[in-house]
PDB file of C-alpha atoms in Angstrom:
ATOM      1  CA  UNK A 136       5.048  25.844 -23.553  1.00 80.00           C
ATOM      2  CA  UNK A 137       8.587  24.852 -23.995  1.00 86.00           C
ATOM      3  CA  UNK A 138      10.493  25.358 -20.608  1.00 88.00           C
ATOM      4  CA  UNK A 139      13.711  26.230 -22.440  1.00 89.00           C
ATOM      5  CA  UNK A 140      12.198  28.721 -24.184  1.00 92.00           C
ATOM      6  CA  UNK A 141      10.980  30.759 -20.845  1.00 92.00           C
ATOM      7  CA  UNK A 142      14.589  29.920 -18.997  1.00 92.00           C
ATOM      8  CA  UNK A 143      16.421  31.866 -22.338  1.00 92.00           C
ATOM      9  CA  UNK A 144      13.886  34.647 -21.854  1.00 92.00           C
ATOM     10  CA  UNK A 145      14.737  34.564 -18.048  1.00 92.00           C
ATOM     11  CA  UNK A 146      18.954  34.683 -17.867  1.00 91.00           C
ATOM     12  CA  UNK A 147      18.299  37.472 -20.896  1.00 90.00           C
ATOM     13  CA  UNK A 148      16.294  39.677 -18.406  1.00 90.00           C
ATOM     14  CA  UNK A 149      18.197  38.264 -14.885  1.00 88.00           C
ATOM     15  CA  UNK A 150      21.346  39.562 -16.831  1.00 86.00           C
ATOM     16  CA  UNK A 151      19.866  42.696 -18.969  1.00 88.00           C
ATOM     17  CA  UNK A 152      21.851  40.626 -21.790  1.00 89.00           C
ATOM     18  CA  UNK A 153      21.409  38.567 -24.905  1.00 90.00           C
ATOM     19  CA  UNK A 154      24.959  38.219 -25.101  1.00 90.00           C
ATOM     20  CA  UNK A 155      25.657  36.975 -21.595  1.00 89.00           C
ATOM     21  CA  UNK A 156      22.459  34.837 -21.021  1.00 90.00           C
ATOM     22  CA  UNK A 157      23.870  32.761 -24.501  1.00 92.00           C
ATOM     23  CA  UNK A 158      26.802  32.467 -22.933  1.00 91.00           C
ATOM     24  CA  UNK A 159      25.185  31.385 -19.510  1.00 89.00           C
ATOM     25  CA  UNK A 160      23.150  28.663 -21.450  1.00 89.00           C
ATOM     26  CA  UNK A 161      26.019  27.774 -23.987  1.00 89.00           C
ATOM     27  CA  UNK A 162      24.095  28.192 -26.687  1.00 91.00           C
ATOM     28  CA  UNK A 163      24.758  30.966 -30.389  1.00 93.00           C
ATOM     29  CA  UNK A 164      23.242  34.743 -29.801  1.00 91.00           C
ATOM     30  CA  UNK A 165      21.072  33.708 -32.668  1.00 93.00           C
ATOM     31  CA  UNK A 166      19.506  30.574 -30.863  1.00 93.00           C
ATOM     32  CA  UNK A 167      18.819  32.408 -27.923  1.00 91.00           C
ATOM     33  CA  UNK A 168      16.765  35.543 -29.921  1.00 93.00           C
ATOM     34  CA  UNK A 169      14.771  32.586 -31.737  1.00 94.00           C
ATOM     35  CA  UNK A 170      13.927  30.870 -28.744  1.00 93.00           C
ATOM     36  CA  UNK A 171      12.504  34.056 -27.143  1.00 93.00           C
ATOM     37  CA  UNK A 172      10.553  35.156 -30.364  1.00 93.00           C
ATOM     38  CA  UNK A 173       9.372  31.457 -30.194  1.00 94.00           C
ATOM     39  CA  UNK A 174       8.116  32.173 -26.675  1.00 93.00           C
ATOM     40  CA  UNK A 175       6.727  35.519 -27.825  1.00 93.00           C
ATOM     41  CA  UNK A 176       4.798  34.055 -31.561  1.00 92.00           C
ATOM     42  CA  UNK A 177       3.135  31.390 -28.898  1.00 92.00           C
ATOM     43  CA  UNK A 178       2.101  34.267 -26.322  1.00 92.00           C
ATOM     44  CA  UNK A 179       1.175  36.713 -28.797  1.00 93.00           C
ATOM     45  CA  UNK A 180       2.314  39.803 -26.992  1.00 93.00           C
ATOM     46  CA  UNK A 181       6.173  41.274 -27.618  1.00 93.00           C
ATOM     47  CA  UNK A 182       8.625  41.254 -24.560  1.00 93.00           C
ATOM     48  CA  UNK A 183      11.327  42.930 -25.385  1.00 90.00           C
ATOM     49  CA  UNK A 184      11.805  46.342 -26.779  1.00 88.00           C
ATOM     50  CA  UNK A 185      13.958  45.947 -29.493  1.00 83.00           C
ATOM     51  CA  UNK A 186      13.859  49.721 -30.992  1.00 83.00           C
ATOM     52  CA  UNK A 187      17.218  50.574 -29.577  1.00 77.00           C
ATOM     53  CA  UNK A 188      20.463  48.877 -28.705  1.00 75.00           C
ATOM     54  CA  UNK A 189      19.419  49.114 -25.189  1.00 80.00           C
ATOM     55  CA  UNK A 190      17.825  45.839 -22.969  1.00 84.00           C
ATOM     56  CA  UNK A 191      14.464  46.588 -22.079  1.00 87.00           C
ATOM     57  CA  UNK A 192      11.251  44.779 -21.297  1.00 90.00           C
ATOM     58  CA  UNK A 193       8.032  45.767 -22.100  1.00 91.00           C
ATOM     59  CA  UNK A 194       5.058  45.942 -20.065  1.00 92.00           C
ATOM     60  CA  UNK A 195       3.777  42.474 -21.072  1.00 93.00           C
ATOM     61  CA  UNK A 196       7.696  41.254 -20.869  1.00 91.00           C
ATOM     62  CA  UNK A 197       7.206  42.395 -17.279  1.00 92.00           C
ATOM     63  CA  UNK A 198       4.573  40.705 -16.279  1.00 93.00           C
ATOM     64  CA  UNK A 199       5.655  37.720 -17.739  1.00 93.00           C
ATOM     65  CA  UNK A 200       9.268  37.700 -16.146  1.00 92.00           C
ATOM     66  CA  UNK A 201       6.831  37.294 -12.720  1.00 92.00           C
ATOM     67  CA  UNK A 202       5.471  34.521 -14.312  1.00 92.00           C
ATOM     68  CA  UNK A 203       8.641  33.040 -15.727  1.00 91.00           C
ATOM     69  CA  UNK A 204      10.640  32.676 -12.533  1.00 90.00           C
ATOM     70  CA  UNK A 205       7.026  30.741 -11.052  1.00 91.00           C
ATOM     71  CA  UNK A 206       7.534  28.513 -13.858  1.00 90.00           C
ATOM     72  CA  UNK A 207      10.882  27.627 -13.340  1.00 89.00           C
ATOM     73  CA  UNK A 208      10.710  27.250  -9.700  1.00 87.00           C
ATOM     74  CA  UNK A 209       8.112  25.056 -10.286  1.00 87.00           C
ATOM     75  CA  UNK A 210      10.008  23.310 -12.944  1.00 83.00           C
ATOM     76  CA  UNK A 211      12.753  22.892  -9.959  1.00 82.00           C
ATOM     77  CA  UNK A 212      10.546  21.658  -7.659  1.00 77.00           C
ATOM     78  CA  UNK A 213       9.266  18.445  -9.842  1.00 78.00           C
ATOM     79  CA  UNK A 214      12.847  17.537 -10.888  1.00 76.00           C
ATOM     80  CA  UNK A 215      13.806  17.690  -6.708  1.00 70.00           C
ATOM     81  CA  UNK A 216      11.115  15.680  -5.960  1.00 66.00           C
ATOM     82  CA  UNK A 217      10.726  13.403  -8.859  1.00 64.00           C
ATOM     83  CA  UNK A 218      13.861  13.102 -10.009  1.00 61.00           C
ATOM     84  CA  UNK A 219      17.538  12.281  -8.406  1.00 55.00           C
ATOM     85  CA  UNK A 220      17.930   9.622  -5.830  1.00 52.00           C
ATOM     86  CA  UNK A 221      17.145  11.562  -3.130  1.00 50.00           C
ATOM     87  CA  UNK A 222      15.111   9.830  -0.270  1.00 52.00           C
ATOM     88  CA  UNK A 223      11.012  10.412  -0.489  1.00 54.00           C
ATOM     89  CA  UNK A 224       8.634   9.456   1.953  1.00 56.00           C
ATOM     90  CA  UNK A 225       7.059   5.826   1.022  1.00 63.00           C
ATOM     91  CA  UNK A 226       3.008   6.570   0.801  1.00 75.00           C
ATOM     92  CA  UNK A 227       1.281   3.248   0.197  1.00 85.00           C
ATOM     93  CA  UNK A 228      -2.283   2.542   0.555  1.00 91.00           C
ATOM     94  CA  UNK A 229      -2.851  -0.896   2.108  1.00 94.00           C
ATOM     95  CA  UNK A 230      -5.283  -3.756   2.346  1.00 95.00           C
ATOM     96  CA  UNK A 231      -5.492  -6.941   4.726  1.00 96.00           C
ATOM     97  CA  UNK A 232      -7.961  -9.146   6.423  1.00 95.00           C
ATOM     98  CA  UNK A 233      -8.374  -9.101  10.070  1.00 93.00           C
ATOM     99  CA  UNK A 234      -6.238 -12.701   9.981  1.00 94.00           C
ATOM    100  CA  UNK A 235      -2.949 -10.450   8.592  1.00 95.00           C
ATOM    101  CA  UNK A 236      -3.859  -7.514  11.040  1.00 94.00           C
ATOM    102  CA  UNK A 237      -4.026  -9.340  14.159  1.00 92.00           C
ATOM    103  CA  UNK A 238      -0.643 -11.418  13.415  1.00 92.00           C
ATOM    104  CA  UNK A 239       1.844 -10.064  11.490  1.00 94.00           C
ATOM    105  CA  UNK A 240       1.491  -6.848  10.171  1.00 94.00           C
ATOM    106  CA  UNK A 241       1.787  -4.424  12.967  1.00 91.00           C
ATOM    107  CA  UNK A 242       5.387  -6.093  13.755  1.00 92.00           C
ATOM    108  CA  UNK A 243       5.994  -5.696  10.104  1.00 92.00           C
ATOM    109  CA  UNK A 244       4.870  -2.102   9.853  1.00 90.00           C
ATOM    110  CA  UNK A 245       6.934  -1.135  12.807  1.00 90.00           C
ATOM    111  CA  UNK A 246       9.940  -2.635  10.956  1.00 88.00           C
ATOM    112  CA  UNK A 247       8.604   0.138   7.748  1.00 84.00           C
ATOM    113  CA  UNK A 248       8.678   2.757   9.627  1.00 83.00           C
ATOM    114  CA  UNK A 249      11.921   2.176  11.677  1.00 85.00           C
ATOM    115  CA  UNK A 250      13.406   1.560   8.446  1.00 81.00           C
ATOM    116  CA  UNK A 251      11.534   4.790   6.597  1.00 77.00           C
ATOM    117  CA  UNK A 252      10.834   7.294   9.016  1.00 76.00           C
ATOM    118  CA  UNK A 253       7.995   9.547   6.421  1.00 75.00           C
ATOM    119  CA  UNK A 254       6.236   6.183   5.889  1.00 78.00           C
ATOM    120  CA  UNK A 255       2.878   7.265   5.350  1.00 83.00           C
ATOM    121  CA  UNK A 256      -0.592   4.575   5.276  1.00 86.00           C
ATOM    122  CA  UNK A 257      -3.353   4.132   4.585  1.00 90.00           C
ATOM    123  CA  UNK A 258      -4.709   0.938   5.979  1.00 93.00           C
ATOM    124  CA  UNK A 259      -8.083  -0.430   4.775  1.00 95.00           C
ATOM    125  CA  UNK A 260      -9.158  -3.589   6.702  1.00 94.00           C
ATOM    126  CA  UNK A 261     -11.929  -5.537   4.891  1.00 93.00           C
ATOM    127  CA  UNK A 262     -13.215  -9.081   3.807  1.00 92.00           C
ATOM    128  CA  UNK A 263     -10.686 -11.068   0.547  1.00 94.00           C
ATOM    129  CA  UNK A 264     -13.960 -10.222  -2.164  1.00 93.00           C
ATOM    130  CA  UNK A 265     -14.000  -6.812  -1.048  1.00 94.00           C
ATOM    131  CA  UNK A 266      -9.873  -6.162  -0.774  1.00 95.00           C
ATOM    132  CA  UNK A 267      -9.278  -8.011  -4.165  1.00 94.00           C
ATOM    133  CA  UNK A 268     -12.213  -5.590  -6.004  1.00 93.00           C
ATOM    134  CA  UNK A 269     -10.343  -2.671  -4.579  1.00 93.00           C
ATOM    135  CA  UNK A 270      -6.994  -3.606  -5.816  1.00 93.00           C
ATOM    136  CA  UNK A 271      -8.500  -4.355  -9.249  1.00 91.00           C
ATOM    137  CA  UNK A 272     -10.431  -1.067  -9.399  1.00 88.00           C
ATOM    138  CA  UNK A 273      -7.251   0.871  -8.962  1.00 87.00           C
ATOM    139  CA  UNK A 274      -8.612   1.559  -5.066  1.00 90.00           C
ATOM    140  CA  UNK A 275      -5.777  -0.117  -3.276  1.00 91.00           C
ATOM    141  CA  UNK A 276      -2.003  -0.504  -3.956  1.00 91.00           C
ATOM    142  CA  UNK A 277      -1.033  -3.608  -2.241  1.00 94.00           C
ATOM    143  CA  UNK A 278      -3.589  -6.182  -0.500  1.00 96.00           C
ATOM    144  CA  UNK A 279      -3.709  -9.159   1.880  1.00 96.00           C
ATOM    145  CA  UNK A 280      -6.449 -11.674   1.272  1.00 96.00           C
ATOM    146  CA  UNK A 281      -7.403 -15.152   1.367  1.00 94.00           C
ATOM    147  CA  UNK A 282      -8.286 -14.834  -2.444  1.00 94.00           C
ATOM    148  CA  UNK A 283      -5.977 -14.060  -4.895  1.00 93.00           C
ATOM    149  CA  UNK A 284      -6.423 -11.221  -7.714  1.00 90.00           C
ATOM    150  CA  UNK A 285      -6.577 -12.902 -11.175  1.00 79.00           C
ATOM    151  CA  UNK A 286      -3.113 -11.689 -12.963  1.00 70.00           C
ATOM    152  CA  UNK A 287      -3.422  -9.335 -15.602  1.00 71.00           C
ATOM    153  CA  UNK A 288      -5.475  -5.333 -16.157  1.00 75.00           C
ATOM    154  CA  UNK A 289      -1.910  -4.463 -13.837  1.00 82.00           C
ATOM    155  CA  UNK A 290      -2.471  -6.359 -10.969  1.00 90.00           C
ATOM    156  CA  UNK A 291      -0.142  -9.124  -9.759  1.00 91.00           C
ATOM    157  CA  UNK A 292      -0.484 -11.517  -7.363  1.00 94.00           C
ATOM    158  CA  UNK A 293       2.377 -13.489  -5.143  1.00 93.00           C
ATOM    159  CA  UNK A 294       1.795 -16.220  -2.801  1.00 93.00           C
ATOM    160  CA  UNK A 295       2.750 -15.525   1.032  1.00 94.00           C
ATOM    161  CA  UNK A 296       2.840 -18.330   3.580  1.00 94.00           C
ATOM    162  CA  UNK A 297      -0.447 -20.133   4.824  1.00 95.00           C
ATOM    163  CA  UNK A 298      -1.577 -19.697   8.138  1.00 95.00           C
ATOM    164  CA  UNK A 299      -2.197 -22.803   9.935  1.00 95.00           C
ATOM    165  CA  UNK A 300      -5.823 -22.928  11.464  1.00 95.00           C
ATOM    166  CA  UNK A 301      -7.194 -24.300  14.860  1.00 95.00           C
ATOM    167  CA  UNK A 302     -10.096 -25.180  17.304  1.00 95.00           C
ATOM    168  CA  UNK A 303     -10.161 -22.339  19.482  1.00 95.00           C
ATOM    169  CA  UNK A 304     -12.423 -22.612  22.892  1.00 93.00           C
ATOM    170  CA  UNK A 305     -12.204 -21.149  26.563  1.00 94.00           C
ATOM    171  CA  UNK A 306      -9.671 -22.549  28.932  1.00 89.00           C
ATOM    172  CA  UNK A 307     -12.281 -22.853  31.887  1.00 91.00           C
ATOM    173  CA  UNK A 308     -15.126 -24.104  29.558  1.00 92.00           C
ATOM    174  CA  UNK A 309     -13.236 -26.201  27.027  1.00 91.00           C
ATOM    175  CA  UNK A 310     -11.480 -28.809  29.438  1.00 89.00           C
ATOM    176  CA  UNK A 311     -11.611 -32.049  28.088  1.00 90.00           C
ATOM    177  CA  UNK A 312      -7.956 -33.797  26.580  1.00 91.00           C
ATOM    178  CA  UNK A 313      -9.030 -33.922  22.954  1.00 93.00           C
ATOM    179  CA  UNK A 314     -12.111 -33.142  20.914  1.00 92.00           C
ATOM    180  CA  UNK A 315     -12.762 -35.865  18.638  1.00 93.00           C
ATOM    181  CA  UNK A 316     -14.816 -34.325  15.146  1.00 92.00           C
ATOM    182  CA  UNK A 317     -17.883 -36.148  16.524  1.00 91.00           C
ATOM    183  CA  UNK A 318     -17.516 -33.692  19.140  1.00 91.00           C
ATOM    184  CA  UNK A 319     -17.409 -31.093  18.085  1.00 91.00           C
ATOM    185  CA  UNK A 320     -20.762 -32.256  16.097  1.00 90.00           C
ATOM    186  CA  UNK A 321     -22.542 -30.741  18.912  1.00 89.00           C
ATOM    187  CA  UNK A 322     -20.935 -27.641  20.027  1.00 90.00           C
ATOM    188  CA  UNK A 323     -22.068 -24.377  18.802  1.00 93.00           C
ATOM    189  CA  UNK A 324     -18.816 -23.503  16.414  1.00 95.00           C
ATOM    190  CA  UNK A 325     -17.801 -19.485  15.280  1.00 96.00           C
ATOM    191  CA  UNK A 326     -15.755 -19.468  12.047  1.00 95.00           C
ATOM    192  CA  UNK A 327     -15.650 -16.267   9.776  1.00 94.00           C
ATOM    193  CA  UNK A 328     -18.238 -15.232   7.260  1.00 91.00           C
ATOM    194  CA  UNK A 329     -20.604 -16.940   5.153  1.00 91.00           C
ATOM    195  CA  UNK A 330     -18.839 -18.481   1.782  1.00 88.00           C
ATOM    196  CA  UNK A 331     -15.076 -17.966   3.235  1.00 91.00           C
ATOM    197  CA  UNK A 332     -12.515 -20.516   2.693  1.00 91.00           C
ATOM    198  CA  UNK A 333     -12.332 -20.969   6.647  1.00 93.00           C
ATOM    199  CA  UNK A 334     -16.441 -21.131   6.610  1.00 94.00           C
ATOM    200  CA  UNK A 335     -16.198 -23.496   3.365  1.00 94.00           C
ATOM    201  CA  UNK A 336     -13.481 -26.103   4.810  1.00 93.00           C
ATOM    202  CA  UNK A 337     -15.029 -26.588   8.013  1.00 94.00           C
ATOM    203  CA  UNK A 338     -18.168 -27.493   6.167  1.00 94.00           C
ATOM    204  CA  UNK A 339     -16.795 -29.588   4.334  1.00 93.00           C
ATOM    205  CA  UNK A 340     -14.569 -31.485   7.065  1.00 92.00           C
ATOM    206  CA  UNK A 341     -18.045 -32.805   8.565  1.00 93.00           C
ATOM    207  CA  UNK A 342     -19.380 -33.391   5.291  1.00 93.00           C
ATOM    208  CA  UNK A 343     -16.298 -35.324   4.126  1.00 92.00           C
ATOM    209  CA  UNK A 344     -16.729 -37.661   8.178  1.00 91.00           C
ATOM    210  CA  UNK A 345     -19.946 -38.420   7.509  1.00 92.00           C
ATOM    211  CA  UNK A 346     -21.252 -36.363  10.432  1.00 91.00           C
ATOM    212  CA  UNK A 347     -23.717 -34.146  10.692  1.00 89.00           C
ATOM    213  CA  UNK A 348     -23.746 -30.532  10.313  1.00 87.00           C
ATOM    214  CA  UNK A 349     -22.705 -28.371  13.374  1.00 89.00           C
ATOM    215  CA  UNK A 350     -24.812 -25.186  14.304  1.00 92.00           C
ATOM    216  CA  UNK A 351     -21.866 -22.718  12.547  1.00 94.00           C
ATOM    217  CA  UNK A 352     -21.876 -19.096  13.368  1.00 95.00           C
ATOM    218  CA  UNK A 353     -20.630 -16.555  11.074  1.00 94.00           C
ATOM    219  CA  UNK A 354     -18.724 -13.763  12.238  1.00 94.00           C
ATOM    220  CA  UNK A 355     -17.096 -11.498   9.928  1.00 87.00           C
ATOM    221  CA  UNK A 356     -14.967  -9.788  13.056  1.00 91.00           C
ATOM    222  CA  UNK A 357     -12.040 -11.861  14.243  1.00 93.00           C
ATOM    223  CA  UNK A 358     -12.273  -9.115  18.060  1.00 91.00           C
ATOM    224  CA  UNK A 359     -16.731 -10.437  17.921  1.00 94.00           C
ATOM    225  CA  UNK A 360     -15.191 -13.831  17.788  1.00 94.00           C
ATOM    226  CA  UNK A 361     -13.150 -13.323  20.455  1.00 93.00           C
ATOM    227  CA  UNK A 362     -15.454 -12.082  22.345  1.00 93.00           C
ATOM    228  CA  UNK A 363     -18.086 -14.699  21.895  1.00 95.00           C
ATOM    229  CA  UNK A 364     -15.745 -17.420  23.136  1.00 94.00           C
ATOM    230  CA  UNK A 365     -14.867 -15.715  25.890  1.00 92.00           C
ATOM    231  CA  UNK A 366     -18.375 -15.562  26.572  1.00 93.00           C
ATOM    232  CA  UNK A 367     -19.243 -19.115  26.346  1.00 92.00           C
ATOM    233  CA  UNK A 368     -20.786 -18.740  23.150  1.00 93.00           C
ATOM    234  CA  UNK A 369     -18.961 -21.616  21.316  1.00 93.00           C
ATOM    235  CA  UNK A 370     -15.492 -22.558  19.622  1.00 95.00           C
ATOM    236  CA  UNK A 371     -14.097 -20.870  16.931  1.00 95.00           C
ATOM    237  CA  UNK A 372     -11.831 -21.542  13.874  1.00 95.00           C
ATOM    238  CA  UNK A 373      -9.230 -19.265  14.384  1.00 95.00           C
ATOM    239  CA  UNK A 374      -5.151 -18.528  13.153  1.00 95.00           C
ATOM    240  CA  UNK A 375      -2.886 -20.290  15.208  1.00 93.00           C
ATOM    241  CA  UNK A 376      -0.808 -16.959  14.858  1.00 92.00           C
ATOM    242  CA  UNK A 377      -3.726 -14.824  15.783  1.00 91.00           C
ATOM    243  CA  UNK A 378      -4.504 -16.711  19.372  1.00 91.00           C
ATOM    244  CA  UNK A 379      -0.830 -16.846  20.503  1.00 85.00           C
ATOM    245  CA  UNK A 380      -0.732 -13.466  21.180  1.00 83.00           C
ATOM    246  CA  UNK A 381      -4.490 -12.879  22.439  1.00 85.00           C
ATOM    247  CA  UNK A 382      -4.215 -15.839  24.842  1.00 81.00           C
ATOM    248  CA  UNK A 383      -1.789 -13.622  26.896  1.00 81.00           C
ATOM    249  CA  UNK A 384      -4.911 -11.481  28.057  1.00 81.00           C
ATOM    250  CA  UNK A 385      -7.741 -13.184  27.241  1.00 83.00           C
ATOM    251  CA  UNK A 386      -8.875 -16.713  28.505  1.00 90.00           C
ATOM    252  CA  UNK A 387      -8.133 -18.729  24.940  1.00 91.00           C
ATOM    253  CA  UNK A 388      -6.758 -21.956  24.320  1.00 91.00           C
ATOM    254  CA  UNK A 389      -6.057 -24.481  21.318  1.00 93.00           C
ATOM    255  CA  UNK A 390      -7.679 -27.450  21.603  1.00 93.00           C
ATOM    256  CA  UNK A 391      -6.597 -30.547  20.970  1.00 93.00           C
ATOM    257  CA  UNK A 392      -8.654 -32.670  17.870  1.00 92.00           C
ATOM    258  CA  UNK A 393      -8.284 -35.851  15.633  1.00 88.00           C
ATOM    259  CA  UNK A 394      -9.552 -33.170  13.133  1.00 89.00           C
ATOM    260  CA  UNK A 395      -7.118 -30.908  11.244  1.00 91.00           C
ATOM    261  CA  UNK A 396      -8.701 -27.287   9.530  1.00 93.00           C
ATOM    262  CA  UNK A 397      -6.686 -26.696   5.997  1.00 94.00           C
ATOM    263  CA  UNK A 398      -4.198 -23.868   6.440  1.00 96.00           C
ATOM    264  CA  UNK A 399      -5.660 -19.977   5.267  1.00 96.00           C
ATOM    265  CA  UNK A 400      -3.845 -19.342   2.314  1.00 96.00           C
ATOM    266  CA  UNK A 401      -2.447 -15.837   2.026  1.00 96.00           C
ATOM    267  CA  UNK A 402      -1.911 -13.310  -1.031  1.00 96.00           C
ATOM    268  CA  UNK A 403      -0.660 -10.420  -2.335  1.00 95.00           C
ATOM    269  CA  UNK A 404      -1.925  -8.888  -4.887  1.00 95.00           C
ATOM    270  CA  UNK A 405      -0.835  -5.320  -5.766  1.00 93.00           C
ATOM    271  CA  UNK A 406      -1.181  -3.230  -9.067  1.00 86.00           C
ATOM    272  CA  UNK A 407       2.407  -2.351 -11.189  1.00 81.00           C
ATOM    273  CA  UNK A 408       3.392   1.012 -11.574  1.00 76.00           C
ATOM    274  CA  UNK A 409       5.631   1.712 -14.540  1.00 71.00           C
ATOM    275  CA  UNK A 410       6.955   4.783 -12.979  1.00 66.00           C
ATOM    276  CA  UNK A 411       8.208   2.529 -10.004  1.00 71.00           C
ATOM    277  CA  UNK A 412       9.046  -0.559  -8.752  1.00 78.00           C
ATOM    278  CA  UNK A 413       7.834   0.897  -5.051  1.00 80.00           C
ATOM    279  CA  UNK A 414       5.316  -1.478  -4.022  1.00 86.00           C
ATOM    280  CA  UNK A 415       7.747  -4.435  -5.340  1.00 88.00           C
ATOM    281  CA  UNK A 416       9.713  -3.200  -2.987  1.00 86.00           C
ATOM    282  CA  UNK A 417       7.406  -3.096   0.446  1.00 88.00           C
ATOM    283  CA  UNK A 418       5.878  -6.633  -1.107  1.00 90.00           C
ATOM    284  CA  UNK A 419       9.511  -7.681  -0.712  1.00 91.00           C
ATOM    285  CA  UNK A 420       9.884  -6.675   2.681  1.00 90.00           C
ATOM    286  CA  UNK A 421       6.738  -7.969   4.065  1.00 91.00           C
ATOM    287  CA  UNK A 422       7.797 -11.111   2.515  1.00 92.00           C
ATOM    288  CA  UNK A 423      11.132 -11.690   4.517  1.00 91.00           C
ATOM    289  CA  UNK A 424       9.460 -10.505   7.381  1.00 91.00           C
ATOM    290  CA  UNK A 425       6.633 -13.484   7.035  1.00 90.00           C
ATOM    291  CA  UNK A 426       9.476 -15.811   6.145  1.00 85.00           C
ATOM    292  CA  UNK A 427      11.735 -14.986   8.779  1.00 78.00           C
ATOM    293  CA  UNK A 428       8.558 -14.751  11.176  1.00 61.00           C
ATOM    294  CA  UNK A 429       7.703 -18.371   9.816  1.00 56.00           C
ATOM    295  CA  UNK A 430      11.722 -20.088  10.384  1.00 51.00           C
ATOM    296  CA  UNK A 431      11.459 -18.668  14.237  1.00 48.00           C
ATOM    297  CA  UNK A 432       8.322 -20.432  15.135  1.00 51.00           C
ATOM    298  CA  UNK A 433       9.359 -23.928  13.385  1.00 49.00           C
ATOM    299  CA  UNK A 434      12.522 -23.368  15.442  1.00 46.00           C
ATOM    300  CA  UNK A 435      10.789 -22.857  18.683  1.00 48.00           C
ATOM    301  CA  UNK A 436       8.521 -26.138  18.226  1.00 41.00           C
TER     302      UNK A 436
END
């Protein structure tokens, strides 16, 4: 139905005038009575009364004039909320591994919301297969993973900074200088699940020394991890920029080794939208933040 056609037929009955409602839309007399027999041809009922010189509505003109003004409103409505420049509320749904979660992204999300108070998420925290399948499904907007998406089916991917890895036991337990590879040979060691690129490289450092295999545990919960340390249970492979901040309340240090873990590699991958360049825009954001996050610490040391 041609909106156009319904706002002639409404200033004609608002004003009880062909005449005035042409004027109203700047349009001929003529153009106006065509667009509302247009209207009426697609309905198939008449609405106005045309036996006399007199403005009047029939009954199904009446019930449509209800209708009409719905239509319009609506009409108003989409263009407010679509359309303009006007501020809406940034709605994003949002993927990251627990390595993203427990660093940077609750600083980061502060920052959103400070800077866009109707910031509404929708935060899914899962493993890099499962984040990356989401994203490519249509599931997710934006992601955080140690994987990226392959480019392409509208999904991008950017790189974000790596986060440098470490040997992670309990300050009490864990007291010796420096914990030579062969060491650590024959501790019990946590590191995250089964096929992971933190799981995969420290595999392969004692492959690649020549030692053998530690007993590895696989924990797919960076909190479990945690925990088990702080339990005795072992030393984990952990984010530098995840212990810094649990270390405060829990009994964690970094220890000192000849060996050093390959950094976690970060990604975003997020899916275009050709309506809007919205989730360019957050990526953006959460990308000076990491950066800016990444010049203070290299300052401090």
């Amino acid at each position: 139905m041609n909106l156009r056609f319904v706002e002639a037929f409404h200033w004609a009955v608002s004003l009880r005038s062909i005449t005035r409602a042409a004027e109203k839309l700047h349009i001929t007399q003529s153009a106006l009575s065509a667009r509302i027999a247009a209207l009426e041809e697609e309905l198939g009922v008449v609405l106005l009364d045309r036996r006399d010189k007199q403005f009047r509505l029939t009954m199904a003109g009446q019930r449509f004039d209800v209708l009409a003004q719905r239509l319009l409103e609506m009409q108003r409505q989409v263009k407010e909320e679509m359309g303009g420049n006007a501020a809406r509320p940034v709605a994003l749904r949002i993927g990251a591994i627990e390595s993203v979660v427990h660093s940077w992204l609750t600083d980061w999300l502060q920052q959103m919301r400070a800077a866009n108070p109707g910031f509404e998420l929708e935060l899914t925290v899962e493993t890099s297969p499962v984040l990356v399948d989401q994203v490519r499904r249509g599931a997710q907007d934006l992601v955080f993973a140690a994987i990226p998406a392959s480019d392409g089916g509208g999904v991008r991917t950017r790189p974000l900074p790596a986060m440098a890895m470490g040997f992670v036991g309990h300050r009490e337990l864990h007291t010796r200088r420096r914990y030579p590879l062969a060491d650590l040979a024959s501790q019990d060691l946590l590191t995250f699940q089964r096929g992971s690129q933190p799981h995969q490289a420290l595999l392969q450092l004692f492959q690649e020394a020549g030692l053998p295999l530690p007993r590895v545990h696989a924990v797919s919960s960076i909190s479990a991890m945690v925990r088990l340390v702080e339990g005795g249970m072992g030393i984990a492979t952990l984010p530098l920029a995840v212990v810094q901040p649990m270390a405060q309340r829990a009994p964690l240090q970094v220890l000192r080794s000849d060996a050093t873990l390959p950094p976690l590699p970060i990604h975003a991958s997020y899916r275009e939208d050709p309506s809007s360049d919205l989730v360019e825009t957050v990526l953006d954001s959460a990308l000076a933040h990491v950066h800016g996050g990444t010049r203070a610490r290299s300052g401090k040391s």
